[in-house]
Coordinates of C-alpha atoms and ligand atoms in Angstrom, one line a residue:
X1 CA 0.0 0.0 0.0
X2 CA 1.6 3.3 -1.0
X3 CA 1.0 6.2 1.5
X4 CA -1.9 7.7 -0.5
X5 CA -3.8 4.4 0.0
X6 CA -3.2 4.4 3.8
X7 CA -5.2 6.1 6.5
X8 CA -4.1 6.2 10.1
X9 CA -7.0 7.2 12.4
X10 CA -8.2 6.9 15.9
X11 CA -11.6 7.1 17.7
X12 CA -11.8 9.5 20.6
X13 CA -14.7 9.6 23.0
X14 CA -15.8 10.1 26.5
X15 CA -16.0 6.9 28.6
X16 CA -19.0 4.7 27.5
X17 CA -19.8 6.8 24.4
X18 CA -19.2 3.6 22.4
X19 CA -15.7 3.7 21.1
X20 CA -15.0 -0.1 21.5
X21 CA -18.4 -1.0 20.1
X22 CA -17.8 1.2 17.0
X23 CA -14.3 -0.3 16.6
X24 CA -15.8 -3.8 16.7
X25 CA -18.3 -2.9 14.0
X26 CA -15.6 -1.4 11.7
X27 CA -13.5 -4.6 12.1
X28 CA -16.6 -6.7 11.3
X29 CA -17.5 -4.6 8.4
X30 CA -14.1 -5.1 6.8
X31 CA -14.1 -8.8 7.6
X32 CA -11.1 -8.4 10.0
X33 CA -13.1 -10.2 12.7
X34 CA -16.1 -12.4 12.1
X35 CA -19.6 -11.2 13.1
X36 CA -20.2 -14.0 15.5
X37 CA -16.8 -13.7 17.1
X38 CA -17.2 -14.6 20.7
X39 CA -14.3 -12.2 21.5
X40 CA -16.4 -9.0 21.2
X41 CA -14.6 -5.8 22.0
X42 CA -11.3 -7.2 20.8
X43 CA -9.8 -3.9 21.4
X44 CA -10.4 -4.2 25.2
X45 CA -8.2 -7.1 25.8
X46 CA -7.3 -7.1 29.4
X47 CA -9.6 -8.7 31.9
X48 CA -9.5 -5.8 34.4
X49 CA -10.4 -3.5 31.6
X50 CA -13.4 -5.6 30.6
X51 CA -14.5 -5.8 34.2
X52 CA -14.3 -2.1 34.7
X53 CA -15.4 -1.4 31.1
X54 CA -12.5 1.0 30.6
X55 CA -9.7 0.9 28.1
X56 CA -6.4 1.1 30.0
X57 CA -4.0 -0.2 27.5
X58 CA -4.6 0.7 23.9
X59 CA -5.0 -1.9 21.2
X60 CA -4.5 -1.1 17.6
X61 CA -5.8 -2.9 14.5
X62 CA -5.5 -2.7 10.7
X63 CA -8.2 -3.4 8.2
X64 CA -8.5 -3.5 4.4
X65 CA -11.4 -1.7 2.8
X66 CA -12.4 -1.2 -0.8
X67 CA -13.5 2.3 -1.6
X68 CA -14.6 3.2 -5.2
X69 CA -12.7 0.3 -6.6
X70 CA -9.4 0.8 -4.7
X71 CA -8.2 -1.1 -1.7
X72 CA -7.1 1.0 1.3
X73 CA -5.2 0.0 4.4
X74 CA -6.9 1.5 7.3
X75 CA -5.1 1.6 10.6
X76 CA -7.2 2.1 13.7
X77 CA -5.0 3.4 16.4
X78 CA -6.6 2.9 19.7
X79 CA -6.1 5.4 22.5
X80 CA -6.3 4.7 26.3
X81 CA -9.6 5.8 27.7
X82 CA -8.7 7.6 30.9
X83 CA -7.5 11.0 31.9
X84 CA -4.4 9.6 33.7
X85 CA -3.1 8.5 30.3
X86 CA -3.3 11.8 28.5
X87 CA 0.4 11.7 27.4
X88 CA -0.1 8.2 25.9
X89 CA -3.3 9.5 24.2
X90 CA -1.4 12.4 22.7
X91 CA 1.4 10.1 21.4
X92 CA -1.2 7.7 19.9
X93 CA -2.8 10.7 18.2
X94 CA 0.6 11.8 16.9
X95 CA 0.7 8.5 15.0
X96 CA -2.6 9.4 13.2
X97 CA -3.6 12.0 10.7
X98 CA -7.3 12.0 11.6
X99 CA -9.7 11.0 14.3
X100 CA -13.4 10.2 14.8
X101 CA -14.8 12.3 17.6
X102 CA -17.5 10.1 18.8
X103 CA -20.2 11.6 21.0
X104 CA -23.2 9.9 22.6
X105 CA -26.2 11.7 21.2
X106 CA -28.1 11.3 24.5
X107 CA -25.4 12.6 26.8
X108 CA -23.7 15.1 24.6
X109 CA -20.3 16.6 25.0
X110 CA -18.6 15.5 28.2
X111 CA -15.3 16.6 29.9
X112 CA -13.2 13.9 28.2
X113 CA -14.7 14.8 24.8
X114 CA -13.4 18.3 25.4
X115 CA -10.0 17.1 26.6
X116 CA -9.5 14.6 23.7
X117 CA -10.7 17.2 21.2
X118 CA -8.0 19.6 22.2
X119 CA -5.3 16.9 22.2
X120 CA -6.3 16.0 18.6
X121 CA -6.6 19.7 17.6
X122 CA -3.1 20.2 19.0
X123 CA -1.8 17.4 16.8
X124 CA -3.4 19.1 13.8
X125 CA -5.6 16.1 13.0
X126 CA -8.6 16.0 10.6
X127 CA -11.4 15.7 13.1
X128 CA -14.6 13.9 12.0
X129 CA -17.5 14.3 14.4
X130 CA -19.8 11.3 14.7
X131 CA -23.0 11.1 16.8
X132 CA -23.6 7.7 18.3
X133 CA -26.5 5.8 20.0
X134 CA -29.2 7.4 17.8
X135 CA -31.2 4.2 18.3
X136 CA -31.9 5.3 21.9
X137 CA -35.2 7.1 22.7
X138 CA -33.4 9.9 24.5
X139 CA -31.1 10.7 21.6
X140 CA -31.1 14.3 20.5
X141 CA -28.7 14.5 17.5
X142 CA -29.6 18.0 16.6
X143 CA -28.9 19.4 20.0
X144 CA -25.6 17.5 20.2
X145 CA -24.6 18.7 16.7
X146 CA -25.1 22.3 17.9
X147 CA -23.0 21.6 21.0
X148 CA -20.2 20.3 18.7
X149 CA -20.5 23.4 16.5
X150 CA -20.4 25.9 19.3
X151 CA -17.8 24.2 21.4
X152 CA -15.3 23.0 18.8
X153 CA -16.3 25.1 15.8
X154 CA -16.5 22.0 13.6
X155 CA -18.7 21.8 10.5
X156 CA -21.8 19.7 11.4
X157 CA -23.8 20.4 8.2
X158 CA -23.2 16.8 7.1
X159 CA -22.5 15.1 10.4
X160 CA -22.8 11.3 10.6
X161 CA -25.4 10.0 13.0
X162 CA -25.0 6.3 13.8
X163 CA -25.8 3.5 16.1
X164 CA -22.7 1.5 16.8
X165 CA -24.8 -1.1 18.5
X166 CA -27.4 -1.8 15.8
X167 CA -25.0 -0.9 13.0
X168 CA -27.2 1.8 11.6
X169 CA -25.2 4.3 9.6
X170 CA -21.9 2.7 10.4
X171 CA -21.2 1.9 6.7
X172 CA -20.7 5.6 6.0
X173 CA -17.9 6.0 8.6
X174 CA -15.0 4.4 6.6
X175 CA -15.8 6.3 3.3
X176 CA -15.8 9.5 5.4
X177 CA -12.5 8.7 6.9
X178 CA -10.9 7.9 3.5
X179 CA -12.2 11.2 2.1
X180 CA -11.5 13.5 5.0
X181 CA -8.4 12.2 6.6
X182 CA -5.1 13.1 5.0
X183 CA -2.9 10.3 3.7
X184 CA 0.3 10.2 5.8
X185 CA 2.8 12.7 4.8
X186 CA 5.5 10.1 4.3
X187 CA 8.7 10.1 2.3
X188 CA 9.4 6.6 1.0
X189 CA 12.9 7.5 -0.2
X190 CA 14.1 9.3 3.0
X191 CA 16.0 7.3 5.7
X192 CA 13.8 5.3 8.1
X193 CA 12.0 7.2 10.8
X194 CA 9.4 5.6 13.1
X195 CA 7.3 6.8 16.1
X196 CA 7.0 4.3 19.0
X197 CA 3.5 4.9 20.4
X198 CA 2.7 1.7 22.3
X199 CA 4.3 -1.5 23.6
X200 CA 3.6 -4.5 25.7
X201 CA 5.4 -7.6 26.9
X202 CA 4.9 -10.9 25.3
X203 CA 6.3 -13.9 27.3
X204 CA 7.6 -15.6 24.1
X205 CA 9.2 -12.9 22.1
X206 CA 9.8 -10.1 24.7
X207 CA 8.7 -6.6 24.1
X208 CA 6.5 -5.9 21.1
X209 CA 6.5 -2.2 20.0
X210 CA 3.9 -0.5 17.9
X211 CA 5.5 1.8 15.5
X212 CA 4.1 4.4 13.0
X213 CA 6.6 4.4 10.1
X214 CA 6.8 7.9 8.8
X215 CA 9.7 7.8 6.3
X216 CA 11.6 5.0 4.6
X217 CA 10.8 1.4 5.4
X218 CA 11.8 -1.3 7.8
X219 CA 12.6 -5.0 7.2
X220 CA 13.5 -8.0 9.2
X221 CA 17.2 -8.0 10.1
X222 CA 17.5 -4.2 10.0
X223 CA 19.3 -2.6 12.9
X224 CA 17.5 0.4 14.4
X225 CA 18.4 2.8 17.2
X226 CA 16.2 4.6 19.9
X227 CA 16.8 8.3 19.7
X228 CA 16.1 8.6 23.5
X229 CA 18.2 5.8 24.9
X230 CA 20.7 5.3 22.0
X231 CA 20.2 1.6 22.4
X232 CA 20.4 -0.3 19.1
X233 CA 18.3 -3.4 18.2
X234 CA 17.9 -5.9 15.5
X235 CA 14.4 -6.2 14.0
X236 CA 13.6 -9.9 14.5
X237 CA 10.0 -9.7 13.4
X238 CA 7.5 -7.2 12.1
X239 CA 4.1 -7.0 10.6
X240 CA 0.6 -5.6 11.0
X241 CA -2.1 -6.1 13.7
X242 CA -4.9 -7.8 11.7
X243 CA -6.3 -7.7 14.4
X244 CA -3.6 -10.1 15.8
X245 CA 0.0 -10.0 14.8
X246 CA 0.5 -11.0 11.1
X247 CA 4.1 -11.1 10.0
X248 CA 4.9 -9.1 6.8
X249 CA 8.1 -8.7 4.8
X250 CA 8.3 -5.0 5.6
X251 CA 6.6 -2.0 7.0
X252 CA 6.5 0.7 4.4
X253 CA 6.4 4.5 4.9
X254 CA 3.1 5.7 6.2
X255 CA 2.2 2.3 7.7
X256 CA 1.6 1.3 11.3
X257 CA 2.6 -2.1 12.7
X258 CA 4.3 -4.1 15.3
X259 CA 8.1 -4.6 15.6
X260 CA 9.9 -7.1 17.7
X261 CA 13.4 -6.1 18.7
X262 CA 14.5 -8.5 21.3
X263 CA 14.0 -5.7 23.9
X264 CA 13.9 -7.2 27.4
X265 CA 11.7 -4.8 29.2
X266 CA 9.0 -2.3 28.3
X267 CA 11.0 0.2 30.4
X268 CA 13.3 0.5 27.4
X269 CA 10.3 1.3 25.2
X270 CA 9.7 4.9 25.7
X271 CA 6.3 6.1 24.4
X272 CA 6.9 8.9 22.0
X273 CA 10.4 7.9 21.2
X274 CA 11.8 7.9 17.6
X275 CA 13.6 4.9 15.9
X276 CA 16.1 5.4 13.1
X277 CA 18.3 3.1 11.1
X278 CA 21.7 2.6 12.7
X279 CA 24.1 4.9 11.0
X280 CA 21.4 7.3 9.6
X281 CA 20.2 9.4 12.5
X282 CA 17.1 11.6 11.8
X283 CA 15.3 14.4 13.5
X284 CA 13.3 13.0 16.4
X285 CA 9.5 13.5 16.5
X286 CA 8.4 16.4 18.6
X287 CA 6.5 16.1 21.9
X288 CA 8.5 13.3 23.5
X289 CA 8.4 13.3 27.3
X290 CA 9.9 10.8 29.7
X291 CA 7.2 9.0 31.7
X292 CA 6.5 10.8 35.0
X293 CA 4.6 9.6 38.0
X294 CA 2.2 12.0 39.6
X295 CA 0.8 9.8 42.4
X296 CA 2.9 7.9 44.9
X297 CA 1.9 5.3 47.4
X298 CA 3.6 2.7 49.6
X299 CA 2.7 -0.9 49.1
X300 CA 3.6 -3.4 51.8
X301 CA 2.9 -7.1 52.5
X302 CA 0.7 -7.6 55.5
X303 CA 3.0 -10.3 56.7
X304 CA 6.7 -9.4 56.2
X305 CA 7.6 -13.0 55.2
X306 CA 5.7 -12.3 52.0
X307 CA 8.1 -9.6 50.9
X308 CA 9.8 -11.6 48.2
X309 CA 6.5 -12.9 46.9
X310 CA 5.3 -9.3 46.6
X311 CA 8.5 -8.3 44.9
X312 CA 8.1 -11.1 42.3
X313 CA 4.5 -10.2 41.6
X314 CA 5.6 -6.5 41.2
X315 CA 8.4 -7.6 38.8
X316 CA 6.0 -9.6 36.7
X317 CA 3.4 -6.8 36.5
X318 CA 5.7 -3.9 35.8
X319 CA 7.2 -5.9 32.9
X320 CA 4.1 -4.9 31.1
X321 CA 3.4 -1.5 32.6
X322 CA 6.5 0.6 32.3
X323 CA 4.5 3.7 33.5
X324 CA 4.7 2.4 37.1
X325 CA 7.9 3.4 38.9
X326 CA 9.1 1.1 41.7
X327 CA 11.5 1.9 44.5
X328 CA 12.3 -0.1 47.6
X329 CA 11.5 1.6 50.9
X330 CA 11.2 0.7 54.4
X331 CA 8.9 2.0 57.1
X332 CA 9.3 1.7 60.8
X333 CA 5.7 0.7 61.1
X334 CA 5.3 -1.6 58.1
X335 CA 8.8 -3.0 57.5
X336 CA 10.1 -3.6 54.0
X337 CA 8.0 -2.5 51.1
X338 CA 7.9 -0.5 47.9
X339 CA 7.1 3.1 46.9
X340 CA 5.2 2.9 43.6
X341 CA 4.6 5.9 41.3
X342 CA 1.6 6.1 39.1
X343 CA 0.2 8.4 36.4
X344 CA -2.9 9.0 38.4
X345 CA -5.3 7.5 41.0
X346 CA -7.2 5.3 38.5
X347 CA -3.9 3.9 37.3
X348 CA -3.1 3.2 40.9
X349 CA -6.4 1.4 41.6
X350 CA -6.2 -0.7 38.5
X351 CA -2.6 -1.6 39.3
X352 CA -3.4 -2.5 42.9
X353 CA -6.2 -4.8 41.7
X354 CA -3.9 -6.5 39.3
X355 CA -1.3 -6.8 42.0
X356 CA -3.6 -8.5 44.4
X357 CA -4.7 -10.9 41.8
X358 CA -1.2 -11.7 40.8
X359 CA 0.1 -11.8 44.3
X360 CA -3.0 -13.6 45.5
X361 CA -3.2 -11.6 48.7
X362 CA -4.1 -8.2 49.9
X363 CA -1.5 -5.5 50.2
X364 CA -1.3 -2.5 52.5
X365 CA -1.6 0.6 50.3
X366 CA -0.7 3.8 52.1
X367 CA -2.5 7.0 51.4
X368 CA -1.5 8.4 48.0
X369 CA 0.6 11.5 47.8
X370 CA 1.6 13.8 44.9
X371 CA 5.2 14.8 44.4
X372 CA 5.9 18.0 46.3
X373 CA 9.0 20.1 45.9
X374 CA 10.9 21.7 48.8
X375 CA 13.0 24.7 47.9
X376 CA 15.8 25.5 50.4
X377 CA 17.2 28.9 51.2
X378 CA 20.6 27.7 49.8
X379 CA 19.0 27.3 46.4
X380 CA 18.8 23.4 46.4
X381 CA 15.6 21.5 45.9
X382 CA 14.2 18.2 47.0
X383 CA 11.2 16.2 45.7
X384 CA 9.1 14.6 48.3
X385 CA 7.4 11.3 47.3
X386 CA 6.7 10.1 50.7
X387 CA 5.4 12.1 53.7
X388 CA 8.3 10.6 55.7
X389 CA 10.6 12.8 53.6
X390 CA 8.9 16.0 54.8
X391 CA 11.4 18.3 56.5
X392 CA 11.3 18.0 60.2
X393 CA 10.9 21.0 62.4
X394 CA 14.6 21.7 62.7
X395 CA 15.0 21.6 59.0
X396 CA 12.1 24.1 58.5
X397 CA 14.3 27.1 59.1
X398 CA 16.2 26.2 55.9
X399 CA 13.0 25.9 53.8
X400 CA 12.4 28.8 51.4
X401 CA 9.1 27.4 50.0
X402 CA 7.0 24.3 49.4
X403 CA 5.6 23.8 45.9
X404 CA 2.7 21.5 44.9
X405 CA 1.7 20.3 41.4
X406 CA -1.4 21.9 39.9
X407 CA -3.9 20.7 37.3
X408 CA -6.4 22.5 35.1
X409 CA -9.7 20.6 35.5
X410 CA -12.5 20.7 33.0
X411 CA -16.0 20.0 34.3
X412 CA -19.1 19.6 32.1
X413 CA -22.5 19.4 33.7
X414 CA -26.2 20.5 33.6
X415 CA -26.4 24.1 34.7
X416 CA -28.6 23.3 37.8
X417 CA -25.5 21.9 39.4
X418 CA -23.5 25.1 39.0
X419 CA -23.8 26.0 42.7
X420 CA -22.8 22.7 44.2
X421 CA -19.9 22.3 41.9
X422 CA -18.5 25.8 42.5
X423 CA -18.8 24.9 46.2
X424 CA -17.0 21.6 45.7
X425 CA -14.1 23.2 43.7
X426 CA -13.9 26.1 46.2
X427 CA -13.6 23.6 49.1
X428 CA -10.8 21.9 47.2
X429 CA -8.8 25.2 46.9
X430 CA -9.8 25.6 43.2
X431 CA -9.7 28.8 41.3
X432 CA -12.1 29.4 38.5
X433 CA -10.4 30.1 35.1
X434 CA -13.2 29.9 32.6
X435 CA -17.0 29.3 32.4
X436 CA -19.0 28.8 29.2
X437 CA -22.4 27.5 28.2
X438 CA -22.2 24.6 25.7
X439 CA -25.9 24.9 25.1
X440 CA -29.0 26.3 26.9
X441 CA -28.5 24.1 29.9
X442 CA -25.0 22.6 29.9
X443 CA -22.0 24.4 31.4
X444 CA -18.3 23.8 30.9
X445 CA -16.2 25.2 33.7
X446 CA -12.4 25.3 34.0
X447 CA -10.7 25.3 37.4
X448 CA -7.1 25.4 38.5
X449 CA -6.9 22.9 41.3
X450 CA -4.0 21.4 43.4
X451 CA -3.4 17.9 42.2
X452 CA -3.5 16.6 45.7
X453 CA -7.1 17.8 46.1
X454 CA -8.4 15.6 43.3
X455 CA -6.6 12.5 44.6
X456 CA -9.1 11.3 47.0
X457 CA -12.8 12.1 47.3
X458 CA -13.1 14.8 44.7
X459 CA -14.3 12.5 41.9
X460 CA -16.8 10.7 44.1
X461 CA -18.2 14.0 45.5
X462 CA -18.5 15.3 42.0
X463 CA -20.6 12.3 41.0
X464 CA -22.7 12.2 44.1
X465 CA -23.4 15.9 44.2
X466 CA -24.7 15.8 40.6
X467 CA -26.3 12.3 40.6
X468 CA -23.6 11.3 38.1
X469 CA -24.4 14.0 35.6
X470 CA -21.0 15.8 35.8
X471 CA -17.9 14.7 34.0
X472 CA -14.4 15.7 34.8
X473 CA -11.0 15.6 33.1
X474 CA -7.7 17.3 33.9
X475 CA -4.2 18.1 32.6
X476 CA -1.1 19.1 34.6
X477 CA -0.1 22.7 34.5
X478 CA 3.1 22.8 36.7
X479 CA 3.9 23.7 40.2
X480 CA 2.8 26.5 42.6
X481 CA 3.8 27.6 46.0
X482 CA 1.7 26.2 48.9
X483 CA 1.7 26.4 52.7
X484 CA 2.1 22.7 53.5
X485 CA 2.3 20.9 56.8
X486 CA 2.6 17.3 57.9
X487 CA 0.0 15.5 59.9
X488 CA 1.3 12.7 62.1
X489 CA -0.8 10.0 63.8
X490 CA 0.5 8.8 67.1
X491 CA -0.5 5.5 68.6
X492 CA 0.2 5.3 72.3
X493 CA 2.5 8.2 71.9
X494 CA 4.5 6.9 69.0
X495 CA 4.3 8.5 65.5
X496 CA 3.4 5.9 62.9
X497 CA 5.4 6.9 59.8
X498 CA 3.1 5.0 57.4
X499 CA 0.1 7.0 58.6
X500 CA 1.6 10.5 58.0
X501 CA 0.3 12.8 55.3
X502 CA 1.1 16.1 53.8
X503 CA -1.7 18.6 53.6
X504 CA -2.4 22.3 53.1
X505 CA -2.3 24.3 56.4
X506 CA -5.9 25.4 56.0
X507 CA -7.1 21.8 56.1
X508 CA -4.6 20.4 58.6
X509 CA -6.7 20.5 61.8
X510 CA -9.8 19.1 60.1
X511 CA -7.8 16.2 58.5
X512 CA -6.0 15.5 61.7
X513 CA -9.3 15.2 63.7
X514 CA -11.0 13.3 61.0
X515 CA -8.2 10.7 60.6
X516 CA -8.0 10.2 64.3
X517 CA -11.8 9.6 64.5
X518 CA -11.8 7.3 61.5
X519 CA -8.9 5.2 62.9
X520 CA -10.8 4.8 66.1
X521 CA -13.7 3.6 64.1
X522 CA -11.8 0.8 62.5
X523 CA -9.5 -0.3 65.3
X524 CA -10.5 -3.1 67.6
X525 CA -10.1 -2.9 71.4
X526 CA -7.0 -4.7 72.7
X527 CA -5.8 -5.9 76.0
X528 CA -4.5 -2.4 76.9
X529 CA -5.8 1.1 76.3
X530 CA -4.9 2.6 73.0
X531 CA -4.6 6.4 72.5
X532 CA -4.8 7.9 69.1
X533 CA -3.4 11.4 68.7
X534 CA -3.1 13.5 65.6
X535 CA -0.4 16.2 65.4
X536 CA 0.1 19.0 62.9
X537 CA 3.8 19.8 62.5
X538 CA 4.4 18.3 66.0
X539 CA 1.4 20.2 67.7
X540 CA -1.1 17.6 69.0
X541 CA -4.6 18.7 68.0
X542 CA -6.7 15.9 69.1
X543 CA -6.8 12.7 71.1
X544 CA -9.1 9.7 71.0
X545 CA -8.9 6.6 73.1
X546 CA -10.0 3.0 72.8
X547 CA -10.5 1.3 76.2
X548 CA -9.0 -2.1 77.0
X549 CA -10.9 -5.3 76.7
X550 CA -10.1 -8.8 77.8
X551 CA -11.0 -10.8 74.7
X552 CA -11.5 -14.5 75.1
X553 CA -13.4 -16.0 72.2
X554 CA -13.6 -19.4 73.7
X555 CA -15.4 -18.1 76.8
X556 CA -18.8 -18.3 75.2
X557 CA -18.5 -22.0 74.5
X558 CA -17.4 -23.0 77.9
X559 CA -17.9 -26.6 78.4
X560 CA -18.3 -27.1 74.7
X561 CA -16.4 -29.7 72.8
X562 CA -12.8 -29.3 71.9
X563 CA -13.0 -29.2 68.1
X564 CA -15.3 -26.3 68.3
X565 CA -12.9 -24.6 70.6
X566 CA -10.0 -25.3 68.2
X567 CA -12.0 -24.0 65.2
X568 CA -12.7 -20.7 67.0
X569 CA -9.1 -20.3 67.9
X570 CA -8.1 -20.9 64.3
X571 CA -10.6 -18.4 63.2
X572 CA -9.2 -15.9 65.5
X573 CA -5.7 -16.6 64.2
X574 CA -6.8 -16.1 60.6
X575 CA -8.4 -12.8 61.6
X576 CA -5.1 -11.7 63.1
X577 CA -3.3 -12.2 59.9
X578 CA -4.8 -9.1 58.4
X579 CA -3.5 -7.0 61.3
X580 CA -0.2 -5.3 61.4
X581 CA 1.4 -5.0 64.8
X582 CA 3.0 -1.6 65.5
X583 CA 5.7 -0.8 68.0
X584 CA 4.2 -1.1 71.4
X585 CA 2.0 -3.9 70.3
X586 CA -0.8 -1.8 68.9
X587 CA -2.5 -3.7 66.1
X588 CA -3.6 -1.9 63.0
X589 CA -6.1 -3.5 60.6
X590 CA -5.5 -3.3 56.9
X591 CA -8.8 -1.4 56.7
X592 CA -7.2 1.5 58.6
X593 CA -5.1 2.3 55.5
X594 CA -8.0 1.9 53.2
X595 CA -10.2 4.3 55.2
X596 CA -7.4 6.9 55.2
X597 CA -6.9 6.5 51.5
X598 CA -10.3 7.7 50.9
X599 CA -9.3 11.1 52.1
X600 CA -11.3 13.6 54.1
Ligands
LIG701 P1 -14.4 2.9 27.2 O1 -13.7 1.7 26.8 O2 -14.7 2.9 28.7 O3 -13.9 4.2 26.7 O4 -15.9 2.9 26.6 P2 -16.3 2.9 25.1 O5 -16.4 4.3 24.7 O6 -15.4 1.9 24.4 O7 -17.8 2.3 25.2 P3 -18.3 0.9 24.8 O8 -18.1 0.7 23.3 O9 -17.8 -0.1 25.7 O10 -19.9 1.1 25.0 C1 -20.4 1.5 26.2 C2 -21.8 1.0 26.3 O11 -22.7 1.6 25.4 C3 -22.0 -0.5 26.0 O12 -22.9 -1.0 26.9 C4 -22.5 -0.5 24.6 O13 -23.2 -1.7 24.3 C5 -23.3 0.7 24.5 N1 -23.4 1.3 23.2 C6 -22.4 1.6 22.3 N2 -22.9 2.0 21.2 C7 -24.2 2.1 21.3 C8 -25.3 2.5 20.5 O14 -25.1 2.9 19.3 N3 -26.6 2.4 20.9 C9 -26.8 1.9 22.2 N4 -28.1 1.8 22.5 N5 -25.9 1.5 23.0 C10 -24.6 1.6 22.6

């Protein structure tokens, strides 16, 4: 296929607007998958993704389609479906020339529609609006067309209205793509230049990279170099995703396909990186950024003998998810564990779920924190990824400023929720930046918010205050100065490092009191009295206590038979397994960490 017969496109949509369903229909229509294929939603491969109904890892597929007597190679480049992955989305889009902006015609434009539109717009793509779900009684395609026209200034005079579910109108989508998306601007005679936009680990061949070949071509046996790492590799296999890997003799300019390089770990596959032929360096694609974690949390085995087992599970999982950073750490309270860095909180939740499945046990997940920066008076800086690294009171004299990461949040919602959402953003230290009506009764609001404020309950609150009618998306916008303090929890007078957290001074007392109360709520009485204190920068602000109890589970079956007694004792032992014993013998249940994670 020469470049003029190739189209590289993606589908961008808000969650649940039907991206995977439309992708399935297009693959069926072109015979790439069979109609009665049991493996529906081929693009959503991973189990967790299917369970949660979200696309975490993108899957790409090629199809061949005859349009006006000519065969075209159409490459559908899938994009991850969540805000935490906006960098990956932008790199997938950089591999395309056009995109289908799919909008549910009942729900209309949502926050992720807006965010994805601007990513595509920034990459200069041909954007084709498509209205989905017109089979539903609540569909209002005219209204949603007007939203698209006002918000994105796109031409909707001839907009496609389809039902990805019933197939209605879907046959018009591919012709529209062929006519409106530019062919890749590729130079077949120039030296090879390819964009790495996705990768995964395959246990038989190692890392598989998805590469958009811009210039030149690539064959088996070629040696190519990563512009970012300067590592060189031999191409041992390549081909197209049809929808599974189909080996081909070469990948030509303008095409998209998989490349196997004998790469050992996905950590060497940097999304957005440029490959060139050894000996003929080329200009790298713009927009490359090294992966950066924005949410950090400690993960510890409940029982310290399981440390190695946890490490092995982590090794296996991170082989396939290079966006998770892993560092060993130890905690006085929890022993040996790991500090993991994630792109965002959803990424963290998905990963923890996978980890527990892989490791076959629960892990203690400490409250998440964003990376803060401390600037010292002598001009040096330190990044804090764990509240334990927060400067102690003696060090405070040398601190010039604390900085926290900020995001620009986009909220889209029916106008009746304006008041509650302004209150919510205000309570999370947000500052309004913009406010527009998408139509008569839908509002789009932009707020600058500290990233730490959207880590915990912000999203849940947003949903509950609007009965689920508001949507939210965000992008990072750099660091700002903030008045930060550390909240410590003391159990029987001893600070528990794993329960410390960094908060803004204005919220410190409230968080301290709230955490102490919540801890009291989940901790059991023990044989001695337990005091729970919360301190803000060493100043104790509240105290709770749990009175002692003499617990004898066998007492109630006094005189009963011995097996029953043994059974109960075993049960008590099993229950204990989920408790972590702190210094001084205070036992902390795993739930304690979960409650605190939910924020205040
Ligand atoms: P993410 O992977 O989370 O981004 O979601 P998605 O955009 O891929 O949505 P998906 O294709 O999984 O569809 C979400 C739900 O909407 C599913 O239950 C689909 O069956 C349903 N759906 C998709 N298209 C249509 C449509 O045209 N009509 C109707 N009635 N339902 C649809």
